[in-house]
Amino acid sequence: MSPALAQRRVHERGIDTEELGHLAALDAAYRALPEFADFQVLDGEADPTAVAAALDRLVRPVVTGASGDRARPSG
C-alpha cells in the first residue's frame, strides 16, 4: 500500500494520526530487510474487506494447523 493511502486510512479511522514521511520511512525500512523476500505481501490498495479476507486466507492455516483444528498454545 502506498504511504499516502496508508495515511488516508489512518485518518479515516479517526483515532490517531501518522505523518506521511514516517509511513514512507517505515515502508522503505521493511522493504530493505534481508527477510523481506520471504514476507507474504498483501495488496493493501484493495478495499479493506478484500484485504481482511486475504489476510484471513494467509493466517488461517497457521492458526488452525493442518487438521483444521485451532492451534493450542504450548506451555
PDB file of C-alpha atoms in Angstrom:
ATOM      1  CA  MET A   1       0.000   0.000   0.000  1.00  0.00           C
ATOM      2  CA  SER A   2       1.298   3.412  -0.770  1.00  0.00           C
ATOM      3  CA  PRO A   3       2.222   5.596   2.207  1.00  0.00           C
ATOM      4  CA  ALA A   4      -0.361   8.164   1.048  1.00  0.00           C
ATOM      5  CA  LEU A   5      -3.174   5.592   1.108  1.00  0.00           C
ATOM      6  CA  ALA A   6      -1.990   4.324   4.490  1.00  0.00           C
ATOM      7  CA  GLN A   7      -2.108   7.872   5.837  1.00  0.00           C
ATOM      8  CA  ARG A   8      -5.621   8.384   4.446  1.00  0.00           C
ATOM      9  CA  ARG A   9      -6.850   5.144   6.047  1.00  0.00           C
ATOM     10  CA  VAL A  10      -5.317   6.109   9.390  1.00  0.00           C
ATOM     11  CA  HIS A  11      -7.060   9.484   9.149  1.00  0.00           C
ATOM     12  CA  GLU A  12     -10.387   7.820   8.240  1.00  0.00           C
ATOM     13  CA  ARG A  13     -10.052   5.575  11.290  1.00  0.00           C
ATOM     14  CA  GLY A  14     -10.222   8.760  13.323  1.00  0.00           C
ATOM     15  CA  ILE A  15      -8.344   7.564  16.412  1.00  0.00           C
ATOM     16  CA  ASP A  16      -4.754   8.564  15.630  1.00  0.00           C
ATOM     17  CA  THR A  17      -2.534  10.247  13.054  1.00  0.00           C
ATOM     18  CA  GLU A  18       0.582   9.343  11.085  1.00  0.00           C
ATOM     19  CA  GLU A  19       2.996  11.629   9.274  1.00  0.00           C
ATOM     20  CA  LEU A  20       3.429  10.782   5.587  1.00  0.00           C
ATOM     21  CA  GLY A  21       7.225  10.887   5.911  1.00  0.00           C
ATOM     22  CA  HIS A  22       7.104   8.423   8.798  1.00  0.00           C
ATOM     23  CA  LEU A  23       4.936   5.996   6.822  1.00  0.00           C
ATOM     24  CA  ALA A  24       7.231   6.277   3.800  1.00  0.00           C
ATOM     25  CA  ALA A  25      10.264   5.573   6.011  1.00  0.00           C
ATOM     26  CA  LEU A  26       8.555   2.512   7.538  1.00  0.00           C
ATOM     27  CA  ASP A  27       7.697   1.185   4.075  1.00  0.00           C
ATOM     28  CA  ALA A  28      11.296   1.636   2.888  1.00  0.00           C
ATOM     29  CA  ALA A  29      12.706   0.059   6.054  1.00  0.00           C
ATOM     30  CA  TYR A  30      10.538  -3.057   5.773  1.00  0.00           C
ATOM     31  CA  ARG A  31      11.386  -3.459   2.086  1.00  0.00           C
ATOM     32  CA  ALA A  32      15.107  -3.152   2.916  1.00  0.00           C
ATOM     33  CA  LEU A  33      15.066  -6.025   5.423  1.00  0.00           C
ATOM     34  CA  PRO A  34      17.003  -9.090   4.245  1.00  0.00           C
ATOM     35  CA  GLU A  35      13.965 -11.214   5.162  1.00  0.00           C
ATOM     36  CA  PHE A  36      11.575  -9.148   3.029  1.00  0.00           C
ATOM     37  CA  ALA A  37      11.781 -11.634   0.147  1.00  0.00           C
ATOM     38  CA  ASP A  38      10.190 -14.216   2.472  1.00  0.00           C
ATOM     39  CA  PHE A  39       7.313 -11.948   3.577  1.00  0.00           C
ATOM     40  CA  GLN A  40       3.775 -12.563   2.386  1.00  0.00           C
ATOM     41  CA  VAL A  41       2.756  -9.236   0.862  1.00  0.00           C
ATOM     42  CA  LEU A  42      -0.929  -8.358   0.696  1.00  0.00           C
ATOM     43  CA  ASP A  43      -2.441  -5.916  -1.789  1.00  0.00           C
ATOM     44  CA  GLY A  44      -3.143  -3.081   0.600  1.00  0.00           C
ATOM     45  CA  GLU A  45      -4.540  -0.994  -2.254  1.00  0.00           C
ATOM     46  CA  ALA A  46      -7.639  -3.241  -2.349  1.00  0.00           C
ATOM     47  CA  ASP A  47     -10.738  -2.311  -0.395  1.00  0.00           C
ATOM     48  CA  PRO A  48     -10.489  -3.092   3.332  1.00  0.00           C
ATOM     49  CA  THR A  49     -12.867  -6.074   3.109  1.00  0.00           C
ATOM     50  CA  ALA A  50     -10.711  -7.707   0.423  1.00  0.00           C
ATOM     51  CA  VAL A  51      -7.546  -7.031   2.435  1.00  0.00           C
ATOM     52  CA  ALA A  52      -9.113  -8.614   5.527  1.00  0.00           C
ATOM     53  CA  ALA A  53     -10.188 -11.675   3.514  1.00  0.00           C
ATOM     54  CA  ALA A  54      -6.690 -12.070   2.025  1.00  0.00           C
ATOM     55  CA  LEU A  55      -5.149 -11.794   5.493  1.00  0.00           C
ATOM     56  CA  ASP A  56      -7.564 -14.413   6.805  1.00  0.00           C
ATOM     57  CA  ARG A  57      -6.588 -16.802   3.987  1.00  0.00           C
ATOM     58  CA  LEU A  58      -2.903 -16.401   4.885  1.00  0.00           C
ATOM     59  CA  VAL A  59      -3.292 -16.672   8.649  1.00  0.00           C
ATOM     60  CA  ARG A  60      -5.985 -19.355   8.945  1.00  0.00           C
ATOM     61  CA  PRO A  61      -3.676 -22.320   8.087  1.00  0.00           C
ATOM     62  CA  VAL A  62      -1.162 -21.154  10.675  1.00  0.00           C
ATOM     63  CA  VAL A  63      -3.799 -20.681  13.362  1.00  0.00           C
ATOM     64  CA  THR A  64      -5.779 -23.843  12.669  1.00  0.00           C
ATOM     65  CA  GLY A  65      -2.918 -26.183  11.738  1.00  0.00           C
ATOM     66  CA  ALA A  66      -3.089 -28.796   9.010  1.00  0.00           C
ATOM     67  CA  SER A  67      -6.037 -30.629  10.625  1.00  0.00           C
ATOM     68  CA  GLY A  68      -8.270 -27.559  10.638  1.00  0.00           C
ATOM     69  CA  ASP A  69      -8.434 -27.539  14.449  1.00  0.00           C
ATOM     70  CA  ARG A  70      -7.477 -24.372  16.262  1.00  0.00           C
ATOM     71  CA  ALA A  71      -3.850 -24.407  17.338  1.00  0.00           C
ATOM     72  CA  ARG A  72      -3.351 -24.699  21.077  1.00  0.00           C
ATOM     73  CA  PRO A  73      -0.747 -22.548  22.807  1.00  0.00           C
ATOM     74  CA  SER A  74       2.123 -24.544  24.243  1.00  0.00           C
ATOM     75  CA  GLY A  75       3.226 -24.239  27.830  1.00  0.00           C
TER      76      GLY A  75
END
